[in-house]
């Protein structure tokens, strides 16, 4: 506390992820920090069951249990000064259910912790590198209250500077997020006007998920500071591509072999170890269920499709961006798979936990993947299709009892209830498309 006070900090923001991976938080005055650490901060468990529109969805343990508490304790090891908010430092919070003293059942961070413990039981230490894309939007002029893309240029993929970023958004946020110690490496303009990608370095999986979670929150907050909207939703615009959340995955051995990449084997098929090939097979085998967690909105399925650089089929390939799983060309310590399935709207903890769980199941099953995709993909005669709706992906998750068991049955039940409510609300909603399509002619 003395150190924080000397640094001019008088508020500590305690932050934790909800089910959809957005921040829930409380600002705690510095003098109150010891009490918050000892007693914890009380929130309502229904924080995990609240829709983006603010309705509490009926999920077991929430409304039906009388809206009980969860208790959040600051994890001061994760404390970092917020460069854009003078006097405020932020840290992650650990969430327990005060009734049991155990982690809260829906806590995404604890779910990942449990999956990583399973990996550790099998001598595996997953290493993850997150790549996130997002769109920046400006307020629509006039009274509509809408948002439009910050820039409309085409042909600006892989550029930096004023050519497609007239207000130097990228440079500004890159420096700010660097100062958050999130392991941010670099950024550039993405494919469509107003779309950016910023890469985070690889690390042990929990740290990667923590950093991706904090990164998304920081980018959105920095855009708000400028009166703008940064969105990681999967496919915000009809006339532009979606935003991906590519996950690079490799594994180190358990204690004693740290630092050795167990996915590398110069003598193995494709220069990949059996562990790596089994991990690929696991990700392919569980892909329909994985979609529920990596593509968790009704909007997510509009990002998929032929010729999108997002996947459409359940396939893998060697340095092939048209496949769902790409094996980048590096070998040695850089040997890894890149799962291109996820969209940027996914909860980073759930995306990492599900990917690691599927890889683990593949490694335990010891299956080999089919022959890799050759050439340009998106040929539905060669590979099975991914689910085409959130509803189908949720059914696939429910049917995938092996994956649900690794993720936790209670978590899976809660997640399915929460997301099926989202599907039902969408199905009842009359969309702009329907009015445009039918109203005049019918
Ligand atoms: N925007 C594409 C997606 O939604 C990915 C583009 C890229 O290859 O980086 O996955
Ligand atoms: Mg990209």
Coordinates of N, CA, C and O and ligand atoms in Angstrom, one line a residue, residues 131 133 158 190-191 195 197 234 241-246 303 308-311 321 340 342, ligand 1:
X131 N -3.8 -14.3 -31.0 CA -3.8 -13.3 -32.1 C -5.3 -12.7 -32.2 O -6.2 -13.5 -32.5
X133 N -8.2 -9.9 -33.6 CA -8.5 -8.9 -34.6 C -9.8 -8.1 -34.1 O -10.6 -8.7 -33.4
X158 N -2.0 -5.6 -43.9 CA -0.6 -5.5 -43.6 C 0.0 -4.1 -43.8 O 1.0 -4.0 -44.5
X190 N -5.6 -4.8 -40.5 CA -6.0 -6.1 -41.1 C -6.7 -5.9 -42.4 O -6.5 -4.8 -43.0
X191 N -7.4 -6.9 -42.9 CA -7.8 -6.9 -44.3 C -8.8 -5.8 -44.7 O -8.6 -5.2 -45.7
X195 N -10.2 -2.3 -39.6 CA -9.9 -3.5 -38.9 C -8.4 -3.6 -38.5 O -7.6 -3.4 -39.4
X197 N -5.2 -5.8 -36.2 CA -4.8 -7.0 -35.5 C -3.5 -6.6 -34.6 O -2.6 -6.0 -35.1
X234 N -17.8 -11.1 -33.9 CA -17.2 -12.0 -35.0 C -17.4 -11.4 -36.3 O -16.4 -11.4 -37.1
X241 N -15.0 -8.6 -43.9 CA -14.7 -9.9 -43.2 C -14.9 -9.9 -41.7 O -15.0 -8.8 -41.1
X242 N -14.8 -11.0 -41.1 CA -14.9 -11.1 -39.7 C -13.6 -10.9 -39.0 O -12.6 -10.7 -39.6
X243 N -13.7 -11.0 -37.6 CA -12.5 -10.8 -36.8 C -12.2 -12.2 -36.1 O -13.1 -12.7 -35.4
X244 N -11.0 -12.7 -36.3 CA -10.6 -14.0 -35.8 C -9.9 -13.8 -34.4 O -9.4 -12.7 -34.1
X245 N -9.8 -14.9 -33.8 CA -9.0 -15.1 -32.5 C -8.2 -16.3 -32.7 O -8.6 -17.4 -32.3
X246 N -7.1 -16.2 -33.5 CA -6.3 -17.4 -33.8 C -5.5 -17.7 -32.5 O -4.9 -16.8 -31.9
X303 N -19.4 -15.4 -39.8 CA -17.9 -15.2 -40.2 C -17.4 -16.4 -41.0 O -16.5 -16.2 -41.9
X308 N -12.9 -16.8 -47.0 CA -13.0 -15.8 -46.0 C -11.7 -15.6 -45.2 O -11.6 -14.7 -44.4
X309 N -10.8 -16.6 -45.3 CA -9.6 -16.7 -44.4 C -10.1 -17.2 -43.0 O -9.3 -17.5 -42.2
X310 N -11.4 -17.2 -42.8 CA -11.9 -17.9 -41.6 C -12.2 -19.3 -42.1 O -12.4 -19.5 -43.3
X311 N -12.3 -20.3 -41.2 CA -12.6 -21.6 -41.6 C -14.1 -21.8 -42.0 O -14.9 -21.0 -41.8
X321 N -3.5 -21.3 -44.9 CA -4.5 -20.4 -44.2 C -5.9 -20.6 -44.6 O -6.8 -20.0 -44.0
X340 N -7.5 -21.6 -36.2 CA -8.0 -20.4 -36.8 C -9.5 -20.4 -36.6 O -10.2 -19.5 -37.1
X342 N -11.5 -19.9 -33.8 CA -12.1 -18.9 -32.9 C -12.4 -17.6 -33.5 O -11.6 -17.1 -34.3
Ligands
LIG1 N1 -10.1 -12.2 -40.5 C1 -9.9 -13.6 -40.7 C2 -10.7 -14.4 -39.7 O1 -11.8 -14.0 -39.4 C3 -8.4 -13.9 -40.5 C4 -7.5 -13.2 -41.4 C5 -6.0 -13.6 -41.2 O2 -5.6 -14.5 -41.8 O3 -5.4 -13.0 -40.3 O4 -10.3 -15.4 -39.2

